[in-house]
Tab-separated table of C-alpha atoms in Angstrom:
chain	number	residue	atom	x	y	z
A	1	MET	CA	16.392	-13.144	-24.060
A	2	GLU	CA	15.922	-14.159	-20.448
A	3	LEU	CA	15.579	-11.108	-18.224
A	4	PHE	CA	17.404	-10.750	-14.945
A	5	GLN	CA	15.072	-11.263	-11.997
A	6	ILE	CA	15.953	-10.026	-8.548
A	7	THR	CA	15.440	-12.519	-5.750
A	8	ASP	CA	12.911	-12.005	-2.977
A	9	ASP	CA	15.588	-12.234	-0.331
A	10	SER	CA	17.462	-9.339	-1.918
A	11	LEU	CA	14.649	-7.004	-0.865
A	12	ILE	CA	13.956	-5.606	2.587
A	13	LEU	CA	10.986	-7.570	3.837
A	14	ASP	CA	11.386	-6.789	7.518
A	15	GLY	CA	11.889	-10.436	8.361
A	16	ASN	CA	10.338	-13.252	6.471
A	17	GLU	CA	7.113	-13.302	8.416
A	18	ARG	CA	3.590	-12.535	7.338
A	19	LYS	CA	0.282	-12.334	9.144
A	20	PRO	CA	-2.575	-12.785	6.680
A	21	ILE	CA	-5.973	-11.437	7.666
A	22	CYS	CA	-9.017	-12.006	5.465
A	23	ILE	CA	-12.212	-10.103	6.124
A	24	CYS	CA	-15.279	-11.639	4.514
A	25	ILE	CA	-18.377	-9.453	4.555
A	26	ASP	CA	-21.976	-10.311	3.812
A	27	ALA	CA	-23.243	-7.591	1.441
A	28	SER	CA	-26.421	-9.389	0.412
A	29	ASN	CA	-29.986	-8.216	0.772
A	30	GLU	CA	-29.917	-9.599	4.310
A	31	VAL	CA	-27.685	-6.738	5.463
A	32	ASP	CA	-28.876	-3.149	5.540
A	33	PHE	CA	-27.018	-0.108	4.268
A	34	ASN	CA	-26.270	1.328	7.736
A	35	THR	CA	-24.636	-1.879	8.866
A	36	LEU	CA	-22.435	-1.910	5.769
A	37	THR	CA	-21.426	1.694	6.453
A	38	ASP	CA	-20.571	0.735	10.012
A	39	ILE	CA	-18.446	-2.169	8.788
A	40	SER	CA	-16.696	0.061	6.218
A	41	ASN	CA	-15.764	2.492	8.986
A	42	SER	CA	-14.432	-0.295	11.160
A	43	VAL	CA	-12.290	-1.686	8.339
A	44	LYS	CA	-10.961	1.809	7.686
A	45	LYS	CA	-10.086	2.209	11.347
A	46	ILE	CA	-8.286	-1.126	11.452
A	47	ALA	CA	-6.363	-0.286	8.269
A	48	ASN	CA	-5.352	3.139	9.565
A	49	ASP	CA	-4.234	1.720	12.878
A	50	ILE	CA	-2.101	-0.881	11.152
A	51	CYS	CA	-0.451	1.880	9.123
A	52	GLN	CA	0.447	3.784	12.283
A	53	LYS	CA	3.289	1.349	12.851
A	54	VAL	CA	5.598	0.484	10.018
A	55	GLU	CA	6.476	-2.808	11.744
A	56	MET	CA	2.857	-3.896	11.539
A	57	GLN	CA	2.298	-2.394	8.119
A	58	MET	CA	5.132	-4.492	6.728
A	59	LYS	CA	3.905	-7.727	8.288
A	60	ILE	CA	0.146	-7.802	8.144
A	61	GLU	CA	-1.382	-8.630	4.796
A	62	PHE	CA	-4.974	-7.701	4.350
A	63	CYS	CA	-7.603	-9.170	2.071
A	64	ILE	CA	-11.274	-8.197	1.755
A	65	VAL	CA	-14.010	-10.254	0.155
A	66	THR	CA	-17.674	-9.312	-0.034
A	67	TYR	CA	-20.541	-11.528	-1.066
A	68	GLY	CA	-24.216	-11.662	-1.871
A	69	GLU	CA	-25.482	-13.779	-4.691
A	70	GLU	CA	-21.993	-13.383	-6.144
A	71	CYS	CA	-18.599	-12.923	-4.594
A	72	ARG	CA	-16.183	-9.987	-5.023
A	73	VAL	CA	-12.545	-9.647	-4.085
A	74	ILE	CA	-12.325	-6.022	-2.970
A	75	ARG	CA	-8.658	-6.433	-2.189
A	76	ASP	CA	-6.272	-9.346	-2.589
A	77	PHE	CA	-3.577	-10.054	0.018
A	78	ALA	CA	-0.948	-7.315	0.200
A	79	PHE	CA	0.514	-4.902	2.689
A	80	LEU	CA	-1.620	-1.931	3.556
A	81	LYS	CA	-0.900	1.469	2.143
A	82	GLU	CA	-1.509	4.604	4.115
A	83	ASN	CA	-4.868	6.233	3.417
A	84	GLU	CA	-5.676	3.408	1.046
A	85	PHE	CA	-9.145	2.918	2.484
A	86	GLU	CA	-9.949	6.553	3.089
A	87	ASP	CA	-12.806	6.394	0.594
A	88	LEU	CA	-13.774	2.797	1.293
A	89	GLU	CA	-17.475	2.110	1.122
A	90	ILE	CA	-18.482	-1.527	1.124
A	91	GLN	CA	-21.047	-1.727	-1.664
A	92	LYS	CA	-24.146	-3.822	-1.420
A	93	ILE	CA	-24.048	-6.753	-3.821
A	94	GLY	CA	-27.615	-7.789	-3.197
A	95	GLY	CA	-29.382	-11.050	-3.804
A	96	ALA	CA	-29.396	-13.999	-1.455
A	97	PRO	CA	-26.203	-14.586	0.540
A	98	ASN	CA	-24.081	-17.393	-0.845
A	99	LEU	CA	-21.846	-18.055	2.122
A	100	LYS	CA	-20.477	-21.254	0.652
A	101	LYS	CA	-19.223	-19.496	-2.451
A	102	ALA	CA	-17.678	-16.754	-0.292
A	103	LEU	CA	-15.875	-19.203	1.967
A	104	GLU	CA	-14.569	-21.125	-1.027
A	105	LYS	CA	-13.217	-17.870	-2.454
A	106	CYS	CA	-11.562	-16.903	0.834
A	107	VAL	CA	-9.985	-20.345	1.207
A	108	ASP	CA	-8.722	-20.135	-2.400
A	109	LEU	CA	-7.140	-16.746	-1.727
A	110	ILE	CA	-5.577	-17.922	1.530
A	111	ASN	CA	-4.269	-21.117	-0.087
A	112	SER	CA	-2.756	-19.217	-2.937
A	113	ARG	CA	-1.106	-16.827	-0.473
A	114	PHE	CA	0.281	-19.734	1.514
A	115	SER	CA	1.669	-21.214	-1.718
A	116	PHE	CA	3.507	-17.973	-2.313
A	117	TYR	CA	4.849	-17.992	1.262
A	118	ASP	CA	6.165	-21.507	0.664
A	119	VAL	CA	7.940	-20.498	-2.515
A	120	ALA	CA	9.378	-17.347	-0.988
A	121	ASP	CA	10.341	-19.155	2.214
A	122	ILE	CA	8.168	-16.904	4.316
A	123	SER	CA	6.752	-18.143	7.605
A	124	SER	CA	3.275	-17.163	8.687
A	125	LEU	CA	0.975	-17.629	11.589
A	126	PRO	CA	-2.497	-19.062	10.997
A	127	ALA	CA	-4.568	-16.914	8.688
A	128	GLN	CA	-7.453	-15.184	10.436
A	129	LEU	CA	-10.747	-15.136	8.632
A	130	PHE	CA	-13.100	-12.557	10.115
A	131	LEU	CA	-16.465	-13.660	8.818
A	132	ILE	CA	-19.087	-10.946	9.140
A	133	SER	CA	-22.282	-12.690	8.123
A	134	SER	CA	-26.044	-12.458	8.339
A	135	GLY	CA	-25.987	-16.127	9.321
A	136	LYS	CA	-27.916	-17.072	6.206
A	137	THR	CA	-26.852	-18.883	3.084
A	138	CYS	CA	-28.693	-19.825	-0.068
A	139	GLU	CA	-26.397	-22.775	-0.676
A	140	GLU	CA	-25.748	-25.446	1.914
A	141	ILE	CA	-22.251	-25.354	3.356
A	142	GLY	CA	-22.332	-29.096	4.016
A	143	GLU	CA	-18.981	-30.850	4.290
A	144	PHE	CA	-17.130	-27.639	3.584
A	145	SER	CA	-17.393	-26.639	7.252
A	146	ASN	CA	-15.571	-29.858	8.287
A	147	ARG	CA	-12.782	-29.008	5.884
A	148	ILE	CA	-12.466	-25.578	7.450
A	149	ILE	CA	-12.389	-26.959	10.988
A	150	SER	CA	-9.791	-29.553	10.069
A	151	ALA	CA	-7.621	-26.763	8.665
A	152	GLU	CA	-7.687	-24.930	11.983
A	153	LYS	CA	-3.910	-24.905	12.290
A	154	ILE	CA	-3.559	-22.731	9.243
A	155	LEU	CA	-6.931	-20.969	9.219
A	156	LYS	CA	-8.886	-19.646	12.141
A	157	VAL	CA	-12.444	-18.467	11.484
A	158	LEU	CA	-13.945	-15.807	13.728
A	159	PRO	CA	-17.649	-15.630	12.906
A	160	PHE	CA	-19.526	-12.438	13.632
A	161	LYS	CA	-23.292	-12.475	13.109
A	162	ILE	CA	-24.900	-9.215	12.028
A	163	GLY	CA	-28.365	-10.248	10.870
A	164	ASN	CA	-31.372	-12.287	11.815
A	165	GLY	CA	-30.118	-15.585	10.460
A	166	SER	CA	-29.232	-18.698	12.335
A	167	CYS	CA	-26.136	-19.078	14.464
A	168	GLU	CA	-25.920	-22.755	13.581
A	169	ILE	CA	-24.350	-22.247	10.190
A	170	LEU	CA	-21.670	-20.036	11.651
A	171	GLN	CA	-21.183	-22.327	14.633
A	172	SER	CA	-20.394	-25.154	12.248
A	173	LEU	CA	-17.313	-23.260	11.099
A	174	THR	CA	-15.476	-23.311	14.419
A	175	ARG	CA	-14.482	-26.133	16.700
A	176	SER	CA	-15.694	-24.274	19.771
A	177	GLY	CA	-18.994	-23.401	18.097
A	178	GLU	CA	-18.603	-19.869	19.361
A	179	VAL	CA	-20.345	-17.172	17.367
A	180	HIS	CA	-20.482	-13.510	18.213
A	181	SER	CA	-23.465	-11.406	17.410
A	182	ASP	CA	-24.707	-7.876	17.729
A	183	THR	CA	-27.366	-8.829	20.231
A	184	GLY	CA	-25.492	-8.124	23.425
A	185	GLU	CA	-22.324	-10.042	22.715
A	186	PHE	CA	-20.204	-7.215	21.401
A	187	LYS	CA	-18.023	-7.091	24.483
A	188	LYS	CA	-17.242	-10.760	24.128
A	189	LEU	CA	-16.507	-10.269	20.478
A	190	PHE	CA	-14.089	-7.465	21.186
A	191	GLU	CA	-12.249	-9.605	23.686
A	192	GLU	CA	-12.043	-12.441	21.193
A	193	PHE	CA	-10.746	-10.139	18.488
A	194	LYS	CA	-8.215	-8.676	20.882
A	195	LYS	CA	-7.100	-12.140	21.876
A	196	SER	CA	-6.668	-13.135	18.258
A	197	ALA	CA	-4.839	-9.889	17.622
A	198	GLU	CA	-2.423	-10.714	20.421
A	199	ASN	CA	-1.777	-14.001	18.720
A	200	ILE	CA	-1.064	-12.199	15.489
A	201	SER	CA	1.468	-9.838	16.962
A	202	GLY	CA	2.545	-8.706	20.391
A	203	SER	CA	1.881	-5.121	19.465
A	204	ALA	CA	-1.212	-5.708	17.420
A	205	ASN	CA	-3.499	-4.629	20.233
A	206	GLU	CA	-2.955	-1.197	18.784
A	207	ILE	CA	-4.890	-2.303	15.761
A	208	PHE	CA	-8.056	-2.872	17.621
A	209	LYS	CA	-8.506	0.469	19.323
A	210	TRP	CA	-11.746	0.810	17.430
A	211	TYR	CA	-13.321	-1.904	19.529
A	212	GLU	CA	-12.923	0.281	22.542
A	213	LEU	CA	-14.811	3.006	20.739
A	214	ARG	CA	-17.560	0.588	19.866
A	215	GLN	CA	-17.544	-0.718	23.415
A	216	GLU	CA	-18.254	2.799	24.672
A	217	ASP	CA	-21.229	2.903	22.352
A	218	LEU	CA	-22.375	-0.383	23.758
A	219	ASP	CA	-22.018	0.807	27.337
A	220	GLU	CA	-24.293	3.710	26.506
A	221	PHE	CA	-26.712	1.325	24.902
A	222	ASP	CA	-26.650	-0.918	27.988
A	223	GLU	CA	-27.438	1.984	30.244
A	224	GLU	CA	-30.369	2.974	28.065
A	225	GLU	CA	-31.646	-0.566	28.177
A	226	ILE	CA	-31.491	-0.581	31.962
B	1	MET	CA	24.693	9.096	-18.774
B	2	LYS	CA	21.891	6.522	-18.883
B	3	THR	CA	18.337	6.668	-17.531
B	4	ALA	CA	15.992	3.698	-17.303
B	5	PHE	CA	12.584	3.473	-15.735
B	6	SER	CA	9.388	1.520	-15.537
B	7	LEU	CA	5.996	1.812	-13.925
B	8	LEU	CA	3.138	-0.563	-13.257
B	9	THR	CA	-0.447	-0.048	-12.184
B	10	GLY	CA	-0.937	-1.588	-8.742
B	11	LYS	CA	-3.616	-4.148	-7.991
B	12	SER	CA	-5.497	-1.591	-5.895
B	13	HIS	CA	-6.119	0.335	-9.126
B	14	SER	CA	-6.079	-2.375	-11.808
B	15	LEU	CA	-8.812	-4.363	-10.029
B	16	ILE	CA	-11.170	-1.426	-10.402
B	17	ASN	CA	-9.872	-0.455	-13.852
B	18	ALA	CA	-8.398	2.770	-12.509
B	19	GLU	CA	-5.257	4.195	-14.076
B	20	CYS	CA	-1.802	4.287	-12.549
B	21	GLN	CA	-1.328	7.390	-10.385
B	22	ASP	CA	2.440	7.430	-10.829
B	23	VAL	CA	4.214	9.390	-13.551
B	24	VAL	CA	7.889	9.051	-14.467
B	25	LEU	CA	9.884	11.362	-16.727
B	26	ALA	CA	13.504	11.058	-17.790
B	27	ILE	CA	15.226	13.743	-19.849
B	28	ASN	CA	18.713	13.469	-21.308
B	29	ASP	CA	19.500	16.953	-22.549
B	30	ASP	CA	22.897	18.011	-23.922
B	31	ASN	CA	23.506	20.075	-20.770
B	32	TYR	CA	21.844	18.058	-18.048
B	33	THR	CA	20.070	14.821	-17.111
B	34	LEU	CA	16.798	14.952	-15.245
B	35	GLY	CA	14.755	12.186	-13.599
B	36	ILE	CA	11.314	12.769	-12.082
B	37	ILE	CA	8.863	10.542	-10.216
B	38	CYS	CA	5.464	11.851	-9.190
B	39	ASP	CA	2.763	9.951	-7.331
B	40	GLY	CA	-0.715	11.457	-7.663
B	41	ALA	CA	-2.847	11.484	-4.530
B	42	SER	CA	-5.707	9.028	-4.968
B	43	THR	CA	-7.626	11.016	-2.370
B	44	LYS	CA	-7.749	14.034	-4.693
B	45	LYS	CA	-10.167	14.425	-7.566
B	46	PHE	CA	-7.384	14.806	-10.138
B	47	GLY	CA	-4.674	12.572	-8.667
B	48	ARG	CA	-3.275	11.175	-11.912
B	49	ARG	CA	-3.501	14.503	-13.687
B	50	SER	CA	-1.727	16.216	-10.786
B	51	ALA	CA	1.197	13.816	-11.095
B	52	GLN	CA	1.458	14.507	-14.817
B	53	LEU	CA	1.245	18.278	-14.317
B	54	VAL	CA	3.844	18.348	-11.541
B	55	ALA	CA	6.193	16.249	-13.690
B	56	ASN	CA	5.621	18.454	-16.751
B	57	ALA	CA	6.052	21.664	-14.772
B	58	THR	CA	9.265	20.379	-13.182
B	59	ALA	CA	10.680	19.469	-16.596
B	60	LYS	CA	9.651	22.848	-17.966
B	61	PHE	CA	11.227	24.668	-15.025
B	62	PHE	CA	14.590	22.960	-15.435
B	63	LYS	CA	14.589	23.441	-19.177
B	64	ALA	CA	14.632	27.160	-18.526
B	65	ASN	CA	16.606	27.163	-15.248
B	66	ASN	CA	19.159	24.388	-15.140
B	67	ASP	CA	21.801	26.263	-13.198
B	68	ILE	CA	21.580	23.982	-10.198
B	69	GLU	CA	23.958	26.043	-8.072
B	70	ASN	CA	21.424	28.852	-7.991
B	71	PHE	CA	18.316	26.748	-7.462
B	72	ASN	CA	15.716	28.494	-5.341
B	73	SER	CA	12.975	26.344	-3.713
B	74	ASN	CA	10.652	29.277	-3.361
B	75	VAL	CA	10.856	30.178	-7.039
B	76	PHE	CA	10.470	26.545	-8.064
B	77	CYS	CA	7.391	25.905	-5.904
B	78	GLN	CA	5.877	29.195	-7.027
B	79	PHE	CA	6.361	28.053	-10.621
B	80	ILE	CA	4.572	24.744	-9.929
B	81	ASN	CA	1.712	26.447	-8.103
B	82	GLU	CA	1.246	28.949	-10.921
B	83	TYR	CA	1.313	26.135	-13.474
B	84	PHE	CA	-1.746	24.696	-11.735
B	85	GLU	CA	-3.399	28.087	-11.293
B	86	GLU	CA	-3.140	28.704	-15.046
B	87	LYS	CA	-5.279	25.602	-15.462
B	88	ASP	CA	-7.734	26.710	-12.783
B	89	LEU	CA	-6.608	23.890	-10.513
B	90	ASP	CA	-5.578	24.061	-6.872
B	91	GLU	CA	-4.647	21.931	-3.884
B	92	GLU	CA	-8.299	21.243	-3.091
B	93	VAL	CA	-8.619	18.952	-6.081
B	94	CYS	CA	-5.004	18.241	-6.956
B	95	GLY	CA	-2.046	16.699	-5.202
B	96	SER	CA	1.086	14.830	-6.095
B	97	THR	CA	4.340	13.914	-4.427
B	98	LEU	CA	7.551	14.751	-6.245
B	99	ILE	CA	11.059	13.364	-6.377
B	100	PHE	CA	13.475	14.794	-8.913
B	101	VAL	CA	17.182	14.686	-9.508
B	102	ILE	CA	19.009	16.886	-11.965
B	103	ILE	CA	22.637	16.160	-12.824
B	104	LYS	CA	24.905	18.680	-14.490
B	105	ASN	CA	28.692	18.966	-14.724
B	106	GLY	CA	29.307	16.254	-12.125
B	107	ARG	CA	26.979	17.830	-9.580
B	108	TYR	CA	23.517	16.772	-8.580
B	109	LEU	CA	20.484	18.496	-7.098
B	110	LEU	CA	17.901	16.224	-5.501
B	111	GLY	CA	14.454	17.516	-4.573
B	112	HIS	CA	11.848	15.597	-2.625
B	113	LEU	CA	8.381	16.445	-1.383
B	114	GLY	CA	6.184	13.734	0.155
B	115	ASP	CA	6.804	10.009	0.273
B	116	GLY	CA	8.804	7.609	-1.872
B	117	ALA	CA	12.590	7.524	-1.583
B	118	ALA	CA	15.814	8.352	-3.388
B	119	LEU	CA	18.856	6.117	-3.053
B	120	LEU	CA	22.343	6.948	-4.237
B	121	GLN	CA	25.331	4.741	-4.929
B	122	GLN	CA	28.723	6.447	-5.014
B	123	ASP	CA	31.599	4.140	-5.995
B	124	THR	CA	30.422	0.970	-4.256
B	125	ASP	CA	28.034	1.802	-1.422
B	126	PHE	CA	24.414	2.807	-1.634
B	127	CYS	CA	22.924	5.215	0.882
B	128	VAL	CA	19.438	6.631	1.391
B	129	ALA	CA	19.732	10.079	-0.153
B	130	SER	CA	16.197	11.164	0.692
B	131	LEU	CA	13.659	9.505	2.986
B	132	PRO	CA	9.873	9.634	2.772
B	133	GLU	CA	8.380	12.580	4.593
B	134	ASN	CA	5.907	10.603	6.644
B	135	ALA	CA	8.303	8.005	8.121
B	136	GLY	CA	5.514	5.507	8.365
B	137	THR	CA	2.813	7.565	10.030
B	138	SER	CA	-0.454	8.061	8.254
B	139	ASN	CA	-2.028	11.287	7.039
B	140	SER	CA	1.241	13.142	6.962
B	141	THR	CA	2.360	13.028	3.368
B	142	PHE	CA	2.661	16.332	1.560
B	143	PHE	CA	1.667	17.214	-1.951
B	144	LEU	CA	2.093	19.779	-4.688
B	145	PRO	CA	0.581	22.218	-5.461
B	146	SER	CA	0.666	23.822	-2.060
B	147	SER	CA	1.222	27.321	-0.731
B	148	SER	CA	3.572	25.891	1.913
B	149	ALA	CA	5.458	23.618	-0.502
B	150	TYR	CA	8.622	25.731	-0.454
B	151	LYS	CA	9.000	24.894	3.253
B	152	LEU	CA	8.462	21.187	2.626
B	153	LEU	CA	10.620	20.619	-0.430
B	154	ARG	CA	13.809	18.972	0.774
B	155	ILE	CA	16.866	19.747	-1.299
B	156	THR	CA	20.162	17.886	-1.312
B	157	THR	CA	23.133	18.747	-3.488
B	158	GLY	CA	26.503	17.135	-3.935
B	159	ASP	CA	29.303	16.006	-6.198
B	160	LEU	CA	28.992	12.764	-8.064
B	161	LYS	CA	31.797	10.279	-8.204
B	162	GLU	CA	32.818	8.716	-11.454
B	163	LYS	CA	30.780	5.627	-10.654
B	164	PHE	CA	27.328	6.401	-9.338
B	165	CYS	CA	23.722	5.285	-9.541
B	166	PHE	CA	20.543	7.004	-8.464
B	167	VAL	CA	17.454	4.911	-7.748
B	168	LEU	CA	14.244	6.886	-7.317
B	169	ALA	CA	11.113	4.994	-6.273
B	170	SER	CA	7.526	5.790	-5.416
B	171	ASP	CA	6.091	4.663	-2.088
B	172	GLY	CA	4.800	1.386	-3.544
B	173	ILE	CA	8.359	0.152	-3.931
B	174	SER	CA	10.489	2.240	-1.582
B	175	PRO	CA	9.741	0.285	1.652
B	176	LEU	CA	11.208	-2.789	-0.034
B	177	LEU	CA	14.419	-1.037	-1.012
B	178	TYR	CA	15.853	-0.008	2.323
B	179	ASP	CA	15.561	-0.865	5.996
B	180	TYR	CA	13.830	2.054	7.660
B	181	LYS	CA	15.630	1.403	10.960
B	182	THR	CA	19.205	0.945	9.803
B	183	LYS	CA	18.888	2.775	6.472
B	184	THR	CA	20.572	-0.199	4.835
B	185	VAL	CA	19.849	-0.399	1.119
B	186	CYS	CA	18.724	-3.793	-0.179
B	187	LYS	CA	20.929	-6.064	-2.245
B	188	ALA	CA	18.511	-5.808	-5.176
B	189	CYS	CA	19.588	-2.182	-5.733
B	190	TYR	CA	23.228	-3.234	-5.975
B	191	ASP	CA	22.273	-6.032	-8.384
B	192	LEU	CA	20.238	-3.700	-10.584
B	193	ALA	CA	22.920	-0.989	-10.578
B	194	ASP	CA	25.630	-3.508	-11.543
B	195	LEU	CA	23.412	-4.896	-14.265
B	196	TYR	CA	22.631	-1.481	-15.741
B	197	ARG	CA	26.346	-0.813	-16.212
B	198	LYS	CA	26.543	-3.902	-18.390
B	199	ILE	CA	23.417	-3.566	-20.549
B	200	ASP	CA	21.776	-0.848	-22.598
B	201	THR	CA	18.782	1.238	-21.554
B	202	GLU	CA	16.283	-0.665	-23.677
B	203	GLN	CA	17.213	-3.935	-21.973
B	204	MET	CA	17.226	-2.263	-18.580
B	205	ASN	CA	13.743	-0.852	-19.131
B	206	LYS	CA	12.537	-4.365	-19.943
B	207	THR	CA	14.315	-5.754	-16.881
B	208	LEU	CA	12.721	-3.181	-14.607
B	209	GLU	CA	9.304	-3.831	-16.126
B	210	HIS	CA	9.764	-7.567	-15.611
B	211	ASN	CA	10.772	-7.134	-11.973
B	212	LEU	CA	7.940	-4.761	-11.142
B	213	LYS	CA	5.500	-7.291	-12.514
B	214	GLU	CA	7.034	-10.484	-11.209
B	215	VAL	CA	8.667	-9.471	-7.940
B	216	PHE	CA	7.657	-6.114	-6.463
B	217	SER	CA	3.938	-6.451	-7.169
B	218	LYS	CA	3.780	-9.492	-4.889
B	219	TYR	CA	4.417	-7.281	-1.906
B	220	THR	CA	2.144	-4.346	-2.524
B	221	SER	CA	-1.136	-3.440	-4.167
B	222	ASP	CA	0.060	0.109	-4.757
B	223	ASP	CA	1.230	1.591	-8.062
B	224	LEU	CA	4.891	0.924	-8.675
B	225	SER	CA	7.467	3.162	-10.302
B	226	ILE	CA	11.228	3.115	-10.358
B	227	LEU	CA	13.802	5.226	-12.164
B	228	MET	CA	17.547	4.665	-12.397
B	229	ILE	CA	20.274	7.025	-13.522
B	230	THR	CA	23.836	5.888	-13.868
B	231	GLU	CA	27.087	7.160	-15.372
């Protein structure tokens, strides 16, 4: 017997618009425990801030992928639930970082989400891929970076370097070649993230309050340096 | 009276092989009909167990006290709290939301603590009978057991029309069922209510299961549970 299936448009979806955000995190041996803790806290803060506004909660879909020698989908695309990440701790995967494998996984997830949007007649803005990487990879990215750049209209990569690796690999993933790092470029990074957040949603600046907190830390650091 | 329900472990739990935190109970007694949905707090040590205990305690309470006209929130919450105390459990390690509806002699008593939602159709129109406590803000959902639960349990009573349908849903599903601004209930609820009047409970359970899996789960990674009661 064929079962009755309700249609997507018979549900309340707060408009047929989605804003997919994928966060890809290097959890290989190139990244230390403290940095992973710091990243976990930032992800938690972002998630909590999104949940503060139901409008945002019902539009932004969040996906988290971590990688080392292997790749793990911590969370596939879906709306955020309140307190969902309260106990989030990004676990170290270890091994050498396989950035290529991670990017392939992220692109697969984003593609499959876009396929669903097509079927459900949902419009979306370009997916944002926040790539938090040591800048190292054990497998050459090669032509894959060209594919990512050519898909810029549907996927924007925001690379964020957190280790000692090379910027070149990450630069190859964006048309502008811009890479942000933790060596004095935090302020720039925050601005870039804010800008991209504005593109995601007019009110999404709220999401990125945590940058301001981090920026205060940086200001203190700057003063110490002086 | 007919009761159908289904529940599904959300991706946020199935991906890590964790169990569903939602518990649903439906009781069709000679004197009354009772539907319960509990959502265990994943932040508590015994989230799933809490949901089961709150559901069991609620069923036990109404088995002994189903005179809904004389329902007392204080006595009810005290009963739940003591049920946990007997098992050496408290709000430090336990927590669950609760939505219940008991129907007897054409009257209903709806109780709600925490998030999730209860929708009610009378004749033709659906309305939101009970909203989630947090209204979209984080860290503000309430749980049982709790010493202050009697102040937080929201009770609604009323007469049921000849044609009615209750839809109770945990917070994984409830945002998809009504517009939080206009309180308009989605068309899917009307479709499901109409369908349930035409088919038996076994088929309806299968239909709900199918829709949780194929439709609702696309929009959330949370556990999903839904319960329907109709004339």
